[in-house]
CSV table of C-alpha atoms in Angstrom, one decimal:
chain,number,residue,atom,x,y,z
A,229,MET,CA,60.9,167.3,-108.5
A,230,PRO,CA,61.9,168.0,-105.6
A,231,ASN,CA,58.6,168.1,-103.5
A,232,ASP,CA,56.9,165.3,-105.9
A,233,ASP,CA,57.2,163.1,-102.9
A,234,ARG,CA,55.2,164.8,-99.9
A,235,ARG,CA,52.2,163.6,-99.6
A,236,LEU,CA,49.4,166.0,-99.2
A,237,ARG,CA,46.1,165.3,-97.9
A,238,PRO,CA,42.0,166.0,-99.7
A,239,VAL,CA,41.6,168.8,-97.3
A,240,ASP,CA,45.5,170.4,-98.0
A,241,LEU,CA,44.6,170.2,-101.7
A,242,ALA,CA,40.9,171.4,-101.8
A,243,ARG,CA,42.4,174.3,-99.5
A,244,SER,CA,45.2,175.0,-102.2
A,245,ALA,CA,42.2,174.9,-105.0
A,246,GLY,CA,39.3,176.6,-102.6
A,247,ILE,CA,36.9,173.5,-103.5
A,248,SER,CA,35.5,171.1,-100.8
A,249,THR,CA,37.6,167.9,-99.8
A,250,GLN,CA,34.8,165.6,-101.7
A,251,GLN,CA,35.4,168.2,-105.2
A,252,VAL,CA,38.8,166.6,-104.6
A,253,ARG,CA,37.6,162.9,-104.8
A,254,ASN,CA,35.2,163.5,-107.0
A,255,TYR,CA,38.1,164.5,-109.8
A,256,GLU,CA,40.3,162.0,-108.6
A,257,ASP,CA,37.4,159.6,-109.6
A,258,ALA,CA,36.3,161.8,-112.5
A,259,GLY,CA,39.8,161.4,-113.6
A,260,VAL,CA,40.5,164.9,-113.5
A,261,LEU,CA,43.6,164.3,-110.9
A,262,PRO,CA,45.8,161.4,-111.6
A,263,PRO,CA,45.1,158.0,-109.6
A,264,ALA,CA,46.1,158.5,-106.1
A,265,GLY,CA,47.7,156.2,-104.2
A,266,ARG,CA,46.6,154.3,-100.7
A,267,THR,CA,47.5,154.4,-97.5
A,268,GLY,CA,47.6,151.2,-95.7
A,269,SER,CA,43.8,151.8,-94.1
A,270,GLY,CA,42.6,152.8,-98.0
A,271,TYR,CA,43.1,156.2,-97.3
A,272,ARG,CA,43.4,158.9,-100.6
A,273,VAL,CA,47.2,159.6,-100.7
A,274,PHE,CA,48.2,162.6,-102.7
A,275,GLY,CA,51.3,165.2,-104.1
A,276,ASP,CA,52.3,167.6,-105.8
A,277,ALA,CA,51.5,166.0,-109.1
A,278,HIS,CA,47.9,165.6,-107.9
A,279,ARG,CA,48.4,170.3,-106.8
A,280,ARG,CA,49.8,171.2,-110.3
A,281,ALA,CA,46.6,168.9,-112.2
A,282,LEU,CA,43.9,170.8,-110.1
A,283,LEU,CA,45.4,174.1,-109.9
A,284,THR,CA,45.8,173.3,-113.9
A,285,HIS,CA,41.9,171.7,-114.6
A,286,ARG,CA,40.7,175.3,-112.3
A,287,ALA,CA,42.9,176.8,-114.9
A,288,LEU,CA,41.3,174.9,-118.0
A,289,VAL,CA,38.0,175.5,-116.6
A,290,ARG,CA,38.0,179.6,-116.9
A,291,GLY,CA,38.8,179.3,-120.3
A,292,TYR,CA,37.4,176.2,-121.7
A,293,GLY,CA,34.4,175.9,-119.0
A,294,PRO,CA,33.9,172.7,-116.9
A,295,THR,CA,33.4,170.1,-119.5
A,296,ASP,CA,36.1,170.8,-122.0
A,297,ALA,CA,38.7,171.1,-119.1
A,298,ALA,CA,37.1,167.4,-117.4
A,299,ARG,CA,38.0,166.4,-121.4
A,300,ILE,CA,41.5,167.7,-121.3
A,301,MET,CA,43.0,166.8,-117.9
A,302,ARG,CA,41.2,162.9,-118.5
A,303,THR,CA,42.7,162.7,-122.1
A,304,VAL,CA,46.1,163.7,-120.3
A,305,HIS,CA,45.4,161.1,-117.1
A,306,ALA,CA,44.8,159.1,-120.2
A,307,GLY,CA,48.0,159.4,-122.1
A,308,ASP,CA,46.9,160.5,-124.6
A,309,VAL,CA,48.3,164.9,-124.8
A,310,PRO,CA,47.6,164.7,-128.7
A,311,GLY,CA,43.7,164.2,-128.3
A,312,ALA,CA,44.2,166.3,-124.8
A,313,LEU,CA,45.6,169.5,-127.6
A,314,ALA,CA,43.5,168.7,-130.1
A,315,LEU,CA,41.0,169.6,-128.1
A,316,VAL,CA,42.3,172.9,-126.7
A,317,ASP,CA,42.2,173.3,-130.8
A,318,ALA,CA,38.6,172.8,-131.5
A,319,ALA,CA,38.3,175.2,-128.2
A,320,HIS,CA,40.4,177.8,-130.3
A,321,ALA,CA,38.5,177.2,-133.8
A,322,ALA,CA,35.1,177.7,-132.2
A,323,LEU,CA,36.0,180.8,-130.2
A,324,HIS,CA,37.3,181.9,-134.0
A,325,ALA,CA,33.6,181.3,-135.5
A,326,GLU,CA,32.1,182.7,-132.3
A,327,ARG,CA,34.4,185.5,-132.8
A,328,ALA,CA,33.8,185.9,-137.2
A,329,ALA,CA,30.5,185.7,-136.5
A,330,LEU,CA,29.9,188.4,-134.3
A,331,ARG,CA,32.0,191.2,-136.8
A,332,ALA,CA,29.7,189.8,-139.8
A,333,ALA,CA,27.2,191.0,-137.4
A,334,VAL,CA,28.4,194.1,-136.5
A,335,GLU,CA,28.9,194.9,-140.8
A,336,ALA,CA,25.8,193.9,-141.1
A,337,LEU,CA,24.2,196.4,-138.1
A,338,GLU,CA,26.7,199.1,-139.7
A,339,ALA,CA,25.2,198.6,-143.6
A,340,ALA,CA,22.3,198.7,-142.8
A,341,ALA,CA,22.6,202.2,-140.7
A,342,GLY,CA,21.4,204.6,-142.8
A,343,ALA,CA,17.8,202.3,-143.3
A,344,PRO,CA,15.1,204.3,-142.4
A,345,ALA,CA,12.0,203.2,-139.8
A,346,PRO,CA,9.2,201.1,-140.3
A,347,VAL,CA,5.9,202.7,-140.6
A,348,PRO,CA,3.7,203.3,-137.7
A,349,ARG,CA,0.4,201.3,-139.4
A,350,ALA,CA,0.3,198.1,-138.5
A,351,GLY,CA,-1.5,195.7,-141.8
A,352,LEU,CA,0.2,196.7,-144.7
A,353,ARG,CA,-0.2,193.8,-147.4
A,354,ILE,CA,2.4,191.8,-149.4
A,355,GLY,CA,2.6,193.8,-152.5
A,356,GLU,CA,2.2,197.0,-150.2
A,357,VAL,CA,5.7,196.1,-148.6
A,358,ALA,CA,6.8,195.4,-151.7
A,359,ALA,CA,6.1,198.9,-153.2
A,360,LEU,CA,7.5,200.7,-150.3
A,361,LEU,CA,11.1,198.4,-150.3
A,362,GLY,CA,10.9,198.3,-154.4
A,363,VAL,CA,11.2,194.6,-154.5
A,364,ARG,CA,8.8,192.1,-156.2
A,365,THR,CA,6.9,189.8,-153.8
A,366,SER,CA,8.3,186.7,-154.7
A,367,ALA,CA,11.7,188.3,-152.9
A,368,LEU,CA,9.7,188.8,-149.4
A,369,ARG,CA,8.2,185.4,-149.9
A,370,VAL,CA,12.0,183.7,-150.4
A,371,TRP,CA,12.8,185.8,-147.5
A,372,GLU,CA,9.7,184.5,-145.6
A,373,ALA,CA,10.9,180.9,-146.7
A,374,ALA,CA,14.6,181.0,-145.4
A,375,GLY,CA,12.9,182.1,-141.8
A,376,LEU,CA,13.9,185.8,-142.1
A,377,LEU,CA,10.6,187.0,-142.2
A,378,THR,CA,7.5,186.0,-140.1
A,379,PRO,CA,4.6,187.9,-141.6
A,380,GLY,CA,1.4,187.4,-139.6
A,381,ARG,CA,-2.0,186.2,-141.4
A,382,GLU,CA,-5.0,187.7,-141.4
A,383,PRO,CA,-8.1,185.8,-140.0
A,384,GLY,CA,-10.7,184.5,-142.3
A,385,THR,CA,-8.1,185.0,-145.8
A,386,GLY,CA,-5.3,184.0,-144.9
A,387,TYR,CA,-3.7,186.8,-146.7
A,388,ARG,CA,-0.2,187.9,-145.2
A,389,ARG,CA,-0.1,190.7,-142.7
A,390,TYR,CA,2.9,193.2,-142.4
A,391,GLY,CA,3.0,194.8,-138.4
A,392,PRO,CA,5.9,197.6,-138.0
A,393,ALA,CA,8.4,194.7,-136.7
A,394,GLU,CA,7.6,193.0,-139.3
A,395,VAL,CA,8.8,196.0,-142.3
A,396,ARG,CA,11.5,196.9,-140.0
A,397,ASP,CA,13.0,193.5,-140.6
A,398,ALA,CA,12.3,193.5,-144.3
A,399,ARG,CA,14.1,196.9,-144.6
A,400,LEU,CA,17.1,195.2,-143.0
A,401,VAL,CA,17.2,191.8,-145.1
A,402,HIS,CA,16.6,194.1,-147.9
A,403,THR,CA,19.7,196.6,-147.4
A,404,LEU,CA,21.3,193.7,-146.7
A,405,ARG,CA,21.0,192.1,-149.2
A,406,ARG,CA,22.0,194.4,-151.8
A,407,ALA,CA,25.5,195.0,-149.6
A,408,HIS,CA,25.1,191.2,-150.5
A,409,HIS,CA,25.4,189.8,-147.3
A,410,LEU,CA,24.4,186.2,-147.0
A,411,PHE,CA,21.3,184.5,-145.1
A,412,ASP,CA,23.4,183.1,-143.0
A,413,GLN,CA,24.7,185.8,-142.0
A,414,ILE,CA,21.0,187.9,-142.1
A,415,ARG,CA,19.4,185.6,-139.5
A,416,PRO,CA,21.7,186.2,-136.2
A,417,VAL,CA,21.9,189.6,-137.2
A,418,LEU,CA,18.0,189.8,-137.1
A,419,ALA,CA,17.9,187.2,-134.2
A,420,GLU,CA,20.3,189.3,-131.8
A,421,LEU,CA,17.7,192.4,-132.8
A,422,ARG,CA,14.6,191.6,-132.4
A,423,ARG,CA,15.5,190.8,-128.6
A,424,GLU,CA,16.7,194.0,-127.8
A,425,GLY,CA,14.4,195.7,-128.9
A,426,ASP,CA,16.1,198.0,-131.4
A,427,ARG,CA,18.8,199.3,-133.3
A,428,ALA,CA,21.3,201.1,-129.9
A,429,ASP,CA,21.0,198.1,-128.0
A,430,LEU,CA,21.5,195.4,-130.0
A,431,ARG,CA,25.2,197.6,-130.6
A,432,SER,CA,25.3,197.5,-126.8
A,433,ALA,CA,24.5,193.8,-126.8
A,434,LEU,CA,27.4,193.2,-130.2
A,435,ALA,CA,30.2,195.6,-128.0
A,436,ASP,CA,29.0,193.6,-124.5
A,437,ARG,CA,29.9,190.5,-126.6
A,438,ALA,CA,32.7,191.7,-127.9
A,439,GLY,CA,34.4,192.3,-124.2
A,440,SER,CA,33.3,188.6,-123.6
A,441,LEU,CA,35.5,187.3,-126.0
A,442,THR,CA,38.1,189.4,-125.7
A,443,ALA,CA,38.0,188.0,-121.6
A,444,ARG,CA,37.3,184.5,-122.7
A,445,SER,CA,39.9,184.4,-125.0
A,446,ARG,CA,42.7,185.9,-122.4
A,447,ALA,CA,41.1,183.4,-119.7
A,448,MET,CA,42.2,180.9,-122.9
A,449,LEU,CA,45.1,181.3,-123.4
A,450,THR,CA,46.1,181.3,-119.8
A,451,GLY,CA,44.2,178.1,-119.0
A,452,ALA,CA,46.9,176.5,-122.0
A,453,ALA,CA,49.6,178.6,-120.7
A,454,ALA,CA,48.9,176.3,-117.8
A,455,LEU,CA,48.9,173.1,-119.2
A,456,ASP,CA,51.4,173.3,-121.1
A,457,GLY,CA,53.5,173.9,-118.5
A,458,TYR,CA,51.9,171.0,-115.7
A,459,LEU,CA,52.9,169.0,-119.0
A,460,ASP,CA,56.5,170.1,-118.9
A,461,ALA,CA,56.7,169.0,-115.2
A,462,SER,CA,55.2,165.7,-115.9
A,463,GLY,CA,56.9,164.8,-118.3
A,464,PRO,CA,55.9,161.7,-120.7
A,465,GLY,CA,52.8,160.2,-119.2
A,466,GLY,CA,54.3,161.5,-116.0
A,467,ALA,CA,50.7,162.7,-115.3
A,468,ALA,CA,49.7,159.3,-115.3
A,469,ARG,CA,52.1,156.8,-114.4
A,470,GLY,CA,53.8,158.7,-111.2
A,471,ALA,CA,51.4,160.4,-109.2
A,472,ALA,CA,50.2,156.6,-108.6
A,473,ALA,CA,53.6,155.7,-107.1
A,474,THR,CA,52.9,156.5,-103.8
A,475,ASP,CA,51.9,153.2,-102.3
A,476,ALA,CA,50.5,151.7,-105.4
A,477,GLY,CA,50.1,148.0,-105.2
A,478,ARG,CA,47.9,148.5,-101.7
A,479,PRO,CA,44.1,147.9,-101.7
A,480,ARG,CA,41.8,149.9,-102.8
A,481,PRO,CA,38.4,150.2,-100.4
């Protein structure tokens, strides 16, 4: 590259990415940037390879987050490009798993859309709830053992007591089980419903999450493209080898 020999100060590099000079130094120390050359007096000397590495890292951060972005860049600069790409693959696989879980939650919620509202009064016993749903009490106990239901207990007797929220949860579980949803698919739907309070809020939260996943997916594509460009520009091992060539062999403070 024609500009690879152009020297850049830490402040030049910092300005190109909108960060502090200390952060530039931290990135080099952490391996996010390839090793910098040194002047005779020990000052760091950067070049275009470092600028490309910094901008690549910043692009990765937006999609993969700071921890994974740093790991990817460190692995590249260690000369392990396949290892870096494996980290990229793992991040995309994790995003796919999140998207699949979200899709299952949306489908589960839609399957339960026709369930009636919970009974207004509190304090139903397990037999009353079983009769209300048309299930055996053993089914309610199985759902409780699976962590899907959390009925309260009567003081003294220890009998289960289902309030309106617990009856709502039991109805939802019953509806979803009839639609052949697994416990692992039902559990996050219940957790979201309890956090959001009602189904309208839950639908809104799931829609927001879908939008967030789409934005993150696009950011990951942008980051991966930046990484691909960086690898092309660096060549095999070039990021780790060529960037340290400036003033190589001079003492480091």
